[in-house]
mmCIF file of C-alpha atoms in Angstrom:
data_model
loop_
_atom_site.group_PDB
_atom_site.id
_atom_site.type_symbol
_atom_site.label_atom_id
_atom_site.label_comp_id
_atom_site.label_asym_id
_atom_site.label_seq_id
_atom_site.Cartn_x
_atom_site.Cartn_y
_atom_site.Cartn_z
ATOM 1 C CA UNK P 7 -88.559 6.592 -3.488
ATOM 2 C CA UNK P 8 -87.765 3.799 -5.921
ATOM 3 C CA UNK P 9 -86.382 6.260 -8.414
ATOM 4 C CA UNK P 10 -84.029 7.756 -5.849
ATOM 5 C CA UNK P 11 -82.770 4.316 -4.842
ATOM 6 C CA UNK P 12 -82.218 3.414 -8.470
ATOM 7 C CA UNK P 13 -80.281 6.620 -8.991
ATOM 8 C CA UNK P 14 -78.204 5.809 -5.921
ATOM 9 C CA UNK P 15 -77.316 2.409 -7.345
ATOM 10 C CA UNK P 16 -76.352 4.007 -10.640
ATOM 11 C CA UNK P 17 -73.969 6.311 -8.766
ATOM 12 C CA UNK P 18 -72.495 3.302 -6.986
ATOM 13 C CA UNK P 19 -71.992 1.610 -10.353
ATOM 14 C CA UNK P 20 -70.156 4.641 -11.704
ATOM 15 C CA UNK P 21 -67.908 4.661 -8.640
ATOM 16 C CA UNK P 22 -67.272 0.962 -9.137
ATOM 17 C CA UNK P 23 -66.374 1.574 -12.786
ATOM 18 C CA UNK P 24 -64.007 4.355 -11.768
ATOM 19 C CA UNK P 25 -62.217 2.006 -9.385
ATOM 20 C CA UNK P 26 -61.746 -0.515 -12.163
ATOM 21 C CA UNK P 27 -60.456 2.210 -14.466
ATOM 22 C CA UNK P 28 -57.875 3.321 -11.906
ATOM 23 C CA UNK P 29 -56.695 -0.262 -11.531
ATOM 24 C CA UNK P 30 -56.530 -0.683 -15.291
ATOM 25 C CA UNK P 31 -54.225 2.296 -15.736
ATOM 26 C CA UNK P 32 -50.550 1.845 -14.991
ATOM 27 C CA UNK P 33 -47.671 4.269 -14.685
ATOM 28 C CA UNK P 34 -46.171 2.935 -17.888
ATOM 29 C CA UNK P 35 -49.217 3.684 -20.021
ATOM 30 C CA UNK P 36 -48.168 5.194 -23.326
ATOM 31 C CA UNK P 37 -50.050 6.690 -26.245
ATOM 32 C CA UNK P 38 -50.554 4.227 -29.114
ATOM 33 C CA UNK P 39 -48.397 4.678 -32.198
ATOM 34 C CA UNK P 40 -49.738 6.709 -35.102
ATOM 35 C CA UNK P 41 -51.821 4.671 -37.531
ATOM 36 C CA UNK P 42 -52.582 7.369 -40.073
ATOM 37 C CA UNK P 43 -55.657 9.556 -40.272
ATOM 38 C CA UNK P 44 -59.301 8.642 -40.709
ATOM 39 C CA UNK P 45 -61.915 10.833 -42.366
ATOM 40 C CA UNK P 46 -65.652 10.709 -42.890
ATOM 41 C CA UNK P 47 -66.332 11.139 -46.576
ATOM 42 C CA UNK P 48 -68.969 10.891 -49.286
ATOM 43 C CA UNK P 49 -68.356 8.450 -52.082
ATOM 44 C CA UNK P 50 -68.462 9.879 -55.598
ATOM 45 C CA UNK P 51 -67.724 7.885 -58.734
ATOM 46 C CA UNK P 52 -65.217 5.230 -59.718
ATOM 47 C CA UNK P 53 -62.508 6.164 -62.199
ATOM 48 C CA UNK P 54 -61.916 3.989 -65.220
ATOM 49 C CA UNK P 55 -58.188 3.453 -64.755
ATOM 50 C CA UNK P 56 -56.827 0.567 -62.740
ATOM 51 C CA UNK P 57 -53.932 1.284 -60.438
ATOM 52 C CA UNK P 58 -52.621 -2.109 -59.360
ATOM 53 C CA UNK P 59 -53.528 -5.751 -59.115
ATOM 54 C CA UNK P 60 -52.178 -7.057 -62.409
ATOM 55 C CA UNK P 61 -53.128 -6.620 -66.024
ATOM 56 C CA UNK P 62 -56.628 -7.938 -65.556
ATOM 57 C CA UNK P 63 -56.326 -10.367 -68.474
ATOM 58 C CA UNK P 64 -57.196 -13.276 -66.191
ATOM 59 C CA UNK P 65 -60.455 -11.594 -65.203
ATOM 60 C CA UNK P 66 -59.373 -11.019 -61.594
ATOM 61 C CA UNK P 67 -60.706 -7.982 -59.741
ATOM 62 C CA UNK P 68 -58.348 -5.020 -59.599
ATOM 63 C CA UNK P 69 -57.895 -1.971 -57.398
ATOM 64 C CA UNK P 70 -59.438 1.250 -58.708
ATOM 65 C CA UNK P 71 -59.581 4.934 -57.915
ATOM 66 C CA UNK P 72 -62.663 6.818 -56.804
ATOM 67 C CA UNK P 73 -63.492 10.470 -56.301
ATOM 68 C CA UNK P 74 -64.560 11.139 -52.718
ATOM 69 C CA UNK P 75 -65.457 14.299 -50.809
ATOM 70 C CA UNK P 76 -63.996 14.537 -47.320
ATOM 71 C CA UNK P 77 -66.065 15.910 -44.436
ATOM 72 C CA UNK P 78 -64.263 19.253 -44.724
ATOM 73 C CA UNK P 79 -65.292 19.639 -48.377
ATOM 74 C CA UNK P 80 -61.966 18.640 -49.936
ATOM 75 C CA UNK P 81 -62.307 16.435 -53.030
ATOM 76 C CA UNK P 82 -59.602 13.785 -53.393
ATOM 77 C CA UNK P 83 -58.910 10.568 -55.271
ATOM 78 C CA UNK P 84 -58.944 7.483 -53.061
ATOM 79 C CA UNK P 85 -57.960 3.888 -53.702
ATOM 80 C CA UNK P 86 -60.735 1.281 -53.682
ATOM 81 C CA UNK P 87 -59.173 -2.118 -53.028
ATOM 82 C CA UNK P 88 -60.264 -5.193 -54.910
ATOM 83 C CA UNK P 89 -62.856 -7.168 -52.993
ATOM 84 C CA UNK P 90 -64.319 -4.052 -51.354
ATOM 85 C CA UNK P 91 -68.105 -3.622 -51.083
ATOM 86 C CA UNK P 92 -69.918 -2.075 -54.027
ATOM 87 C CA UNK P 93 -70.134 1.570 -52.979
ATOM 88 C CA UNK P 94 -72.821 3.805 -54.464
ATOM 89 C CA UNK P 95 -72.573 7.534 -55.244
ATOM 90 C CA UNK P 96 -73.513 9.631 -52.220
ATOM 91 C CA UNK P 97 -72.828 6.837 -49.728
ATOM 92 C CA UNK P 98 -71.051 7.747 -46.487
ATOM 93 C CA UNK P 99 -67.681 6.009 -46.251
ATOM 94 C CA UNK P 100 -64.543 5.946 -44.107
ATOM 95 C CA UNK P 101 -61.349 7.104 -45.809
ATOM 96 C CA UNK P 102 -57.892 6.320 -44.438
ATOM 97 C CA UNK P 103 -54.853 8.442 -45.255
ATOM 98 C CA UNK P 104 -51.338 7.074 -44.877
ATOM 99 C CA UNK P 105 -48.108 8.271 -46.498
ATOM 100 C CA UNK P 106 -50.069 10.732 -48.635
ATOM 101 C CA UNK P 107 -52.356 8.006 -50.075
ATOM 102 C CA UNK P 108 -56.126 8.020 -49.502
ATOM 103 C CA UNK P 109 -57.888 4.645 -49.271
ATOM 104 C CA UNK P 110 -61.614 3.930 -48.989
ATOM 105 C CA UNK P 111 -61.597 1.610 -46.016
ATOM 106 C CA UNK P 112 -65.263 0.784 -45.433
ATOM 107 C CA UNK P 113 -68.810 2.069 -45.373
ATOM 108 C CA UNK P 114 -69.768 4.420 -42.525
ATOM 109 C CA UNK P 115 -72.413 2.485 -40.594
ATOM 110 C CA UNK P 116 -72.664 4.431 -37.343
ATOM 111 C CA UNK P 117 -75.615 6.605 -38.550
ATOM 112 C CA UNK P 118 -77.666 3.485 -39.308
ATOM 113 C CA UNK P 119 -76.710 2.021 -35.933
ATOM 114 C CA UNK P 120 -77.803 5.251 -34.255
ATOM 115 C CA UNK P 121 -81.210 5.024 -35.962
ATOM 116 C CA UNK P 122 -81.637 1.431 -34.773
ATOM 117 C CA UNK P 123 -80.673 2.423 -31.243
ATOM 118 C CA UNK P 124 -83.164 5.274 -31.373
ATOM 119 C CA UNK P 125 -85.890 2.869 -32.508
ATOM 120 C CA UNK P 126 -85.057 0.562 -29.603
ATOM 121 C CA UNK P 127 -85.259 3.435 -27.117
ATOM 122 C CA UNK P 128 -88.617 4.585 -28.529
ATOM 123 C CA UNK P 129 -90.048 1.053 -28.328
ATOM 124 C CA UNK P 130 -88.669 0.528 -24.833
ATOM 125 C CA UNK P 131 -90.090 3.821 -23.626
ATOM 126 C CA UNK P 132 -93.438 3.407 -25.386
ATOM 127 C CA UNK P 133 -94.063 -0.213 -24.452
ATOM 128 C CA UNK P 134 -92.062 -0.616 -21.258
ATOM 129 C CA UNK P 135 -92.320 2.981 -20.022
ATOM 130 C CA UNK P 136 -89.762 3.992 -17.393
ATOM 131 C CA UNK P 137 -88.754 0.387 -16.642
ATOM 132 C CA UNK P 138 -88.091 -0.204 -20.327
ATOM 133 C CA UNK P 139 -85.881 2.869 -20.486
ATOM 134 C CA UNK P 140 -84.050 1.764 -17.367
ATOM 135 C CA UNK P 141 -83.437 -1.606 -18.987
ATOM 136 C CA UNK P 142 -81.845 0.064 -22.011
ATOM 137 C CA UNK P 143 -79.719 2.283 -19.761
ATOM 138 C CA UNK P 144 -78.667 -0.686 -17.633
ATOM 139 C CA UNK P 145 -77.693 -2.714 -20.687
ATOM 140 C CA UNK P 146 -75.728 0.232 -22.066
ATOM 141 C CA UNK P 147 -73.856 0.709 -18.790
ATOM 142 C CA UNK P 148 -73.052 -3.006 -18.620
ATOM 143 C CA UNK P 149 -71.668 -3.031 -22.156
ATOM 144 C CA UNK P 150 -69.725 0.161 -21.509
ATOM 145 C CA UNK P 151 -68.110 -1.265 -18.390
ATOM 146 C CA UNK P 152 -67.249 -4.471 -20.239
ATOM 147 C CA UNK P 153 -65.828 -2.754 -23.322
ATOM 148 C CA UNK P 154 -64.193 0.315 -21.787
ATOM 149 C CA UNK P 155 -63.018 -0.863 -18.385
ATOM 150 C CA UNK P 156 -62.872 -4.630 -17.973
ATOM 151 C CA UNK P 157 -61.490 -5.471 -21.412
ATOM 152 C CA UNK P 158 -58.751 -2.783 -21.283
ATOM 153 C CA UNK P 159 -57.748 -3.993 -17.831
ATOM 154 C CA UNK P 160 -57.438 -7.527 -19.125
ATOM 155 C CA UNK P 161 -55.487 -6.308 -22.144
ATOM 156 C CA UNK P 162 -53.134 -4.429 -19.808
ATOM 157 C CA UNK P 163 -52.216 -7.686 -18.089
ATOM 158 C CA UNK P 164 -54.758 -7.898 -15.282
ATOM 159 C CA UNK P 165 -55.717 -11.269 -13.834
ATOM 160 C CA UNK P 166 -58.471 -12.745 -15.986
ATOM 161 C CA UNK P 167 -60.626 -14.524 -13.428
ATOM 162 C CA UNK P 168 -60.658 -11.939 -10.580
ATOM 163 C CA UNK P 169 -61.274 -9.107 -13.022
ATOM 164 C CA UNK P 170 -64.139 -10.878 -14.779
ATOM 165 C CA UNK P 171 -65.725 -12.097 -11.542
ATOM 166 C CA UNK P 172 -65.497 -8.674 -9.903
ATOM 167 C CA UNK P 173 -66.814 -6.919 -12.990
ATOM 168 C CA UNK P 174 -69.648 -9.360 -13.671
ATOM 169 C CA UNK P 175 -70.906 -9.582 -10.095
ATOM 170 C CA UNK P 176 -70.511 -5.841 -9.541
ATOM 171 C CA UNK P 177 -72.416 -4.938 -12.692
ATOM 172 C CA UNK P 178 -75.101 -7.497 -11.894
ATOM 173 C CA UNK P 179 -75.592 -6.281 -8.321
ATOM 174 C CA UNK P 180 -76.103 -2.691 -9.396
ATOM 175 C CA UNK P 181 -77.938 -2.960 -12.696
ATOM 176 C CA UNK P 182 -80.510 -5.493 -11.476
ATOM 177 C CA UNK P 183 -81.576 -3.059 -8.758
ATOM 178 C CA UNK P 184 -81.448 -0.095 -11.126
ATOM 179 C CA UNK P 185 -83.683 -1.755 -13.712
ATOM 180 C CA UNK P 186 -86.139 -3.597 -11.454
ATOM 181 C CA UNK P 187 -86.025 -1.501 -8.294
ATOM 182 C CA UNK P 188 -84.922 -2.302 -4.762
ATOM 183 C CA UNK P 189 -86.988 -4.952 -3.037
ATOM 184 C CA UNK P 190 -87.351 -8.577 -2.016
ATOM 185 C CA UNK P 191 -88.143 -9.625 -5.575
ATOM 186 C CA UNK P 192 -84.888 -8.326 -7.010
ATOM 187 C CA UNK P 193 -82.894 -9.561 -4.022
ATOM 188 C CA UNK P 194 -84.225 -13.078 -4.539
ATOM 189 C CA UNK P 195 -83.390 -12.864 -8.237
ATOM 190 C CA UNK P 196 -79.894 -11.594 -7.474
ATOM 191 C CA UNK P 197 -79.189 -14.376 -4.984
ATOM 192 C CA UNK P 198 -80.445 -17.023 -7.399
ATOM 193 C CA UNK P 199 -78.348 -15.602 -10.226
ATOM 194 C CA UNK P 200 -75.118 -15.260 -8.247
ATOM 195 C CA UNK P 201 -75.356 -18.706 -6.629
ATOM 196 C CA UNK P 202 -76.222 -20.472 -9.875
ATOM 197 C CA UNK P 203 -73.609 -18.621 -11.933
ATOM 198 C CA UNK P 204 -70.945 -19.411 -9.332
ATOM 199 C CA UNK P 205 -71.815 -23.104 -9.458
ATOM 200 C CA UNK P 206 -71.776 -23.002 -13.250
ATOM 201 C CA UNK P 207 -68.382 -21.297 -13.273
ATOM 202 C CA UNK P 208 -66.975 -23.978 -10.990
ATOM 203 C CA UNK P 209 -68.506 -26.714 -13.138
ATOM 204 C CA UNK P 210 -67.017 -25.133 -16.261
ATOM 205 C CA UNK P 211 -63.564 -25.085 -14.688
ATOM 206 C CA UNK P 212 -63.895 -28.730 -13.655
ATOM 207 C CA UNK P 213 -65.092 -29.789 -17.100
ATOM 208 C CA UNK P 214 -62.264 -27.881 -18.783
ATOM 209 C CA UNK P 215 -59.704 -29.613 -16.573
ATOM 210 C CA UNK P 216 -61.174 -33.085 -17.076
ATOM 211 C CA UNK P 217 -61.363 -32.695 -20.876
ATOM 212 C CA UNK P 218 -57.995 -30.969 -21.147
ATOM 213 C CA UNK P 219 -59.168 -27.731 -22.772
ATOM 214 C CA UNK P 220 -56.501 -25.184 -23.635
ATOM 215 C CA UNK P 221 -58.694 -22.340 -24.908
ATOM 216 C CA UNK P 222 -56.395 -21.740 -27.888
ATOM 217 C CA UNK P 223 -58.595 -23.285 -30.580
ATOM 218 C CA UNK P 224 -60.794 -20.191 -30.817
ATOM 219 C CA UNK P 225 -59.653 -16.998 -32.475
ATOM 220 C CA UNK P 226 -60.306 -15.038 -29.299
ATOM 221 C CA UNK P 227 -58.237 -17.411 -27.201
ATOM 222 C CA UNK P 228 -55.382 -17.287 -29.685
ATOM 223 C CA UNK P 229 -55.366 -13.477 -29.718
ATOM 224 C CA UNK P 230 -55.568 -13.324 -25.915
ATOM 225 C CA UNK P 231 -52.585 -15.652 -25.612
ATOM 226 C CA UNK P 232 -50.294 -14.300 -28.333
ATOM 227 C CA UNK P 233 -50.953 -10.550 -28.161
ATOM 228 C CA UNK P 234 -51.732 -9.976 -24.495
ATOM 229 C CA UNK P 235 -50.149 -12.941 -22.741
ATOM 230 C CA UNK P 236 -53.455 -13.893 -21.103
ATOM 231 C CA UNK P 237 -54.481 -17.364 -20.109
ATOM 232 C CA UNK P 238 -56.685 -18.479 -23.043
ATOM 233 C CA UNK P 239 -58.482 -21.025 -20.871
ATOM 234 C CA UNK P 240 -59.402 -18.267 -18.416
ATOM 235 C CA UNK P 241 -60.791 -16.189 -21.279
ATOM 236 C CA UNK P 242 -62.904 -19.178 -22.363
ATOM 237 C CA UNK P 243 -64.278 -19.654 -18.841
ATOM 238 C CA UNK P 244 -65.055 -15.948 -18.511
ATOM 239 C CA UNK P 245 -67.025 -16.115 -21.762
ATOM 240 C CA UNK P 246 -69.150 -18.902 -20.321
ATOM 241 C CA UNK P 247 -69.692 -16.900 -17.130
ATOM 242 C CA UNK P 248 -70.843 -13.742 -18.892
ATOM 243 C CA UNK P 249 -73.129 -15.606 -21.307
ATOM 244 C CA UNK P 250 -74.681 -17.615 -18.473
ATOM 245 C CA UNK P 251 -75.321 -14.567 -16.297
ATOM 246 C CA UNK P 252 -77.116 -12.860 -19.174
ATOM 247 C CA UNK P 253 -79.507 -15.769 -19.566
ATOM 248 C CA UNK P 254 -80.014 -16.253 -15.819
ATOM 249 C CA UNK P 255 -80.881 -12.618 -15.206
ATOM 250 C CA UNK P 256 -84.041 -12.969 -17.266
ATOM 251 C CA UNK P 257 -85.326 -16.185 -15.762
ATOM 252 C CA UNK P 258 -84.577 -15.339 -12.127
ATOM 253 C CA UNK P 259 -86.304 -11.955 -12.219
ATOM 254 C CA UNK P 260 -89.321 -13.477 -13.934
ATOM 255 C CA UNK P 261 -89.666 -16.286 -11.403
ATOM 256 C CA UNK P 262 -89.301 -13.941 -8.451
ATOM 257 C CA UNK P 263 -91.955 -11.661 -9.971
ATOM 258 C CA UNK P 264 -94.334 -14.615 -10.376
ATOM 259 C CA UNK P 265 -93.934 -15.557 -6.718
ATOM 260 C CA UNK P 266 -94.478 -11.972 -5.637
ATOM 261 C CA UNK P 267 -97.667 -11.695 -7.700
ATOM 262 C CA UNK P 268 -99.040 -14.951 -6.251
ATOM 263 C CA UNK P 269 -98.274 -13.848 -2.699
ATOM 264 C CA UNK P 270 -99.939 -10.493 -3.212
ATOM 265 C CA UNK P 271 -103.001 -12.142 -4.740
ATOM 266 C CA UNK P 272 -103.453 -14.498 -1.793
ATOM 267 C CA UNK P 273 -101.409 -13.690 1.330
ATOM 268 C CA UNK P 274 -102.456 -17.046 2.843
ATOM 269 C CA UNK P 275 -100.085 -18.982 0.565
ATOM 270 C CA UNK P 276 -97.199 -20.634 2.371
ATOM 271 C CA UNK P 277 -93.810 -21.541 0.944
ATOM 272 C CA UNK P 278 -95.000 -24.854 -0.473
ATOM 273 C CA UNK P 279 -98.027 -23.362 -2.242
ATOM 274 C CA UNK P 280 -96.074 -20.444 -3.653
ATOM 275 C CA UNK P 281 -93.318 -22.728 -4.941
ATOM 276 C CA UNK P 282 -95.732 -25.201 -6.526
ATOM 277 C CA UNK P 283 -97.849 -22.545 -8.238
ATOM 278 C CA UNK P 284 -94.884 -20.494 -9.465
ATOM 279 C CA UNK P 285 -93.170 -23.559 -10.894
ATOM 280 C CA UNK P 286 -96.070 -24.083 -13.302
ATOM 281 C CA UNK P 287 -94.767 -20.959 -15.008
ATOM 282 C CA UNK P 288 -91.170 -21.979 -14.370
ATOM 283 C CA UNK P 289 -91.518 -25.228 -16.322
ATOM 284 C CA UNK P 290 -92.720 -23.316 -19.385
ATOM 285 C CA UNK P 291 -89.899 -20.840 -18.919
ATOM 286 C CA UNK P 292 -87.349 -23.646 -18.777
ATOM 287 C CA UNK P 293 -88.656 -25.245 -21.958
ATOM 288 C CA UNK P 294 -88.557 -22.059 -23.991
ATOM 289 C CA UNK P 295 -85.226 -20.732 -22.734
ATOM 290 C CA UNK P 296 -83.364 -24.003 -23.255
ATOM 291 C CA UNK P 297 -84.333 -23.856 -26.911
ATOM 292 C CA UNK P 298 -83.267 -20.204 -27.106
ATOM 293 C CA UNK P 299 -79.876 -20.926 -25.541
ATOM 294 C CA UNK P 300 -79.161 -23.844 -27.856
ATOM 295 C CA UNK P 301 -80.094 -21.845 -30.949
ATOM 296 C CA UNK P 302 -78.019 -18.845 -29.861
ATOM 297 C CA UNK P 303 -74.922 -20.922 -29.275
ATOM 298 C CA UNK P 304 -75.507 -22.858 -32.498
ATOM 299 C CA UNK P 305 -75.796 -19.608 -34.443
ATOM 300 C CA UNK P 306 -72.525 -18.367 -32.980
ATOM 301 C CA UNK P 307 -70.856 -21.670 -33.846
ATOM 302 C CA UNK P 308 -72.227 -21.877 -37.382
ATOM 303 C CA UNK P 309 -68.810 -21.406 -39.095
ATOM 304 C CA UNK P 310 -67.408 -24.222 -36.969
ATOM 305 C CA UNK P 311 -70.338 -26.478 -37.842
ATOM 306 C CA UNK P 312 -69.813 -25.783 -41.552
ATOM 307 C CA UNK P 313 -66.154 -26.707 -41.286
ATOM 308 C CA UNK P 314 -67.005 -29.895 -39.416
ATOM 309 C CA UNK P 315 -69.502 -30.826 -42.118
ATOM 310 C CA UNK P 316 -66.781 -30.580 -44.803
ATOM 311 C CA UNK P 317 -64.121 -32.279 -42.693
ATOM 312 C CA UNK P 318 -63.560 -35.904 -43.796
ATOM 313 C CA UNK P 319 -62.361 -36.868 -40.316
ATOM 314 C CA UNK P 320 -64.484 -39.616 -38.659
ATOM 315 C CA UNK P 321 -67.400 -38.271 -36.617
ATOM 316 C CA UNK P 322 -66.193 -39.678 -33.302
ATOM 317 C CA UNK P 323 -62.870 -37.902 -33.762
ATOM 318 C CA UNK P 324 -64.567 -34.594 -34.629
ATOM 319 C CA UNK P 325 -66.802 -34.829 -31.558
ATOM 320 C CA UNK P 326 -63.725 -35.175 -29.349
ATOM 321 C CA UNK P 327 -61.953 -32.170 -30.867
ATOM 322 C CA UNK P 328 -61.568 -29.205 -28.516
ATOM 323 C CA UNK P 329 -63.270 -26.792 -30.912
ATOM 324 C CA UNK P 330 -66.490 -28.803 -30.972
ATOM 325 C CA UNK P 331 -66.333 -30.106 -27.399
ATOM 326 C CA UNK P 332 -65.764 -26.637 -25.912
ATOM 327 C CA UNK P 333 -68.829 -25.248 -27.687
ATOM 328 C CA UNK P 334 -70.980 -28.153 -26.532
ATOM 329 C CA UNK P 335 -69.651 -27.685 -23.011
ATOM 330 C CA UNK P 336 -70.749 -24.037 -23.054
ATOM 331 C CA UNK P 337 -74.259 -25.040 -24.115
ATOM 332 C CA UNK P 338 -74.562 -27.804 -21.535
ATOM 333 C CA UNK P 339 -73.287 -25.719 -18.619
ATOM 334 C CA UNK P 340 -75.483 -22.720 -19.443
ATOM 335 C CA UNK P 341 -78.484 -25.027 -19.769
ATOM 336 C CA UNK P 342 -77.680 -26.756 -16.475
ATOM 337 C CA UNK P 343 -77.456 -23.383 -14.747
ATOM 338 C CA UNK P 344 -80.814 -22.424 -16.196
ATOM 339 C CA UNK P 345 -82.404 -25.634 -14.922
ATOM 340 C CA UNK P 346 -81.012 -25.020 -11.458
ATOM 341 C CA UNK P 347 -81.801 -21.296 -11.319
ATOM 342 C CA UNK P 348 -85.553 -21.667 -11.832
ATOM 343 C CA UNK P 349 -86.371 -23.837 -8.776
ATOM 344 C CA UNK P 350 -83.674 -22.198 -6.627
ATOM 345 C CA UNK P 351 -84.892 -18.645 -7.255
ATOM 346 C CA UNK P 352 -88.512 -19.730 -6.915
ATOM 347 C CA UNK P 353 -87.794 -21.274 -3.515
ATOM 348 C CA UNK P 354 -85.862 -18.228 -2.286
ATOM 349 C CA UNK P 355 -88.657 -15.901 -3.382
ATOM 350 C CA UNK P 356 -91.269 -18.162 -1.787
ATOM 351 C CA UNK P 357 -89.388 -17.893 1.495
ATOM 352 C CA UNK P 358 -89.379 -14.109 1.199
ATOM 353 C CA UNK P 359 -93.098 -13.793 0.431
ATOM 354 C CA UNK P 360 -94.693 -16.722 2.293
ATOM 355 C CA UNK P 361 -97.773 -15.960 4.342
ATOM 356 C CA UNK P 362 -98.122 -12.492 2.843
ATOM 357 C CA UNK P 363 -94.754 -11.328 4.132
ATOM 358 C CA UNK P 364 -93.585 -8.045 2.587
ATOM 359 C CA UNK P 365 -96.884 -7.636 0.748
ATOM 360 C CA UNK P 366 -98.327 -4.139 0.209
ATOM 361 C CA UNK P 367 -100.375 -2.824 3.121
ATOM 362 C CA UNK P 368 -103.640 -3.452 1.326
ATOM 363 C CA UNK P 369 -102.934 -7.208 1.217
ATOM 364 C CA UNK P 370 -101.824 -7.706 4.799
ATOM 365 C CA UNK P 371 -104.121 -9.688 7.038
#
């Protein structure tokens, strides 16, 4: 029965994605302009002659020619630009053809990515069994909806905040049930996630207004503003929302599962006992996940931190800059949401399972 319900929720998700896709398409949609042709190819050997880039007397790297074999078997000469990776004979590469000129654009990495994805699926299926496979499928569907439906709709001029909120909440509602099954545990986790993420989104908007963020200091915000006419501040807030939901999904499901296990072990536990016992696990969860969140955000902001280290500007001025302050704000809001989600979800789950409520028949008294 759980499998059929999960399949039903997957169908609902697909219908939801289709509705977003219809909204994303407009009557004025046009095919993109031609950008040349791309070919899969096998790299051969570099030729000795240099084609451009100066005489080379100053020791600077120069463009060269290489012999490559296209996927159809045709052997052609292709330009290898200076500064390109060091290709090896037999390596799969991407070749671009424009105006009769072939250029080795980059290495072909999709086969290696496919192997890594296959390894992940094998590990998920072997260690997590069907639930592990459902988790991989749910993550894939979420990324597909984000990349293929929500992002194109935003790029087509859709409203940033309604689109992101609808997409995030819709994906969360369906995938959490698909991965973890339909029941009180997942409902408690969903409520805790949605309530906490909504509060965090509101707090992020308030903080951005108080500190005067524009959202244009990041590369993504600049592109969103100049190329697509989007509100860069809205894009920044949506990024916080999506990142926070991803972290909350883990902690809320875990806490609800802990409460459910305690209630099934002893149906006599009331709300207070369930909450107190489950929070012993919750405190450990909080401590570990806060560290994970900080390190993840710090890793993503590493180029910014390097620039700040080399910047001779006084420290107090650098701390007040939007680039640094916006990153710190993201960390603080996500962490605050995490702190709130653990006790909130634990309490909701304790209400659902108190006194052996909704326990399996073998544990009822």
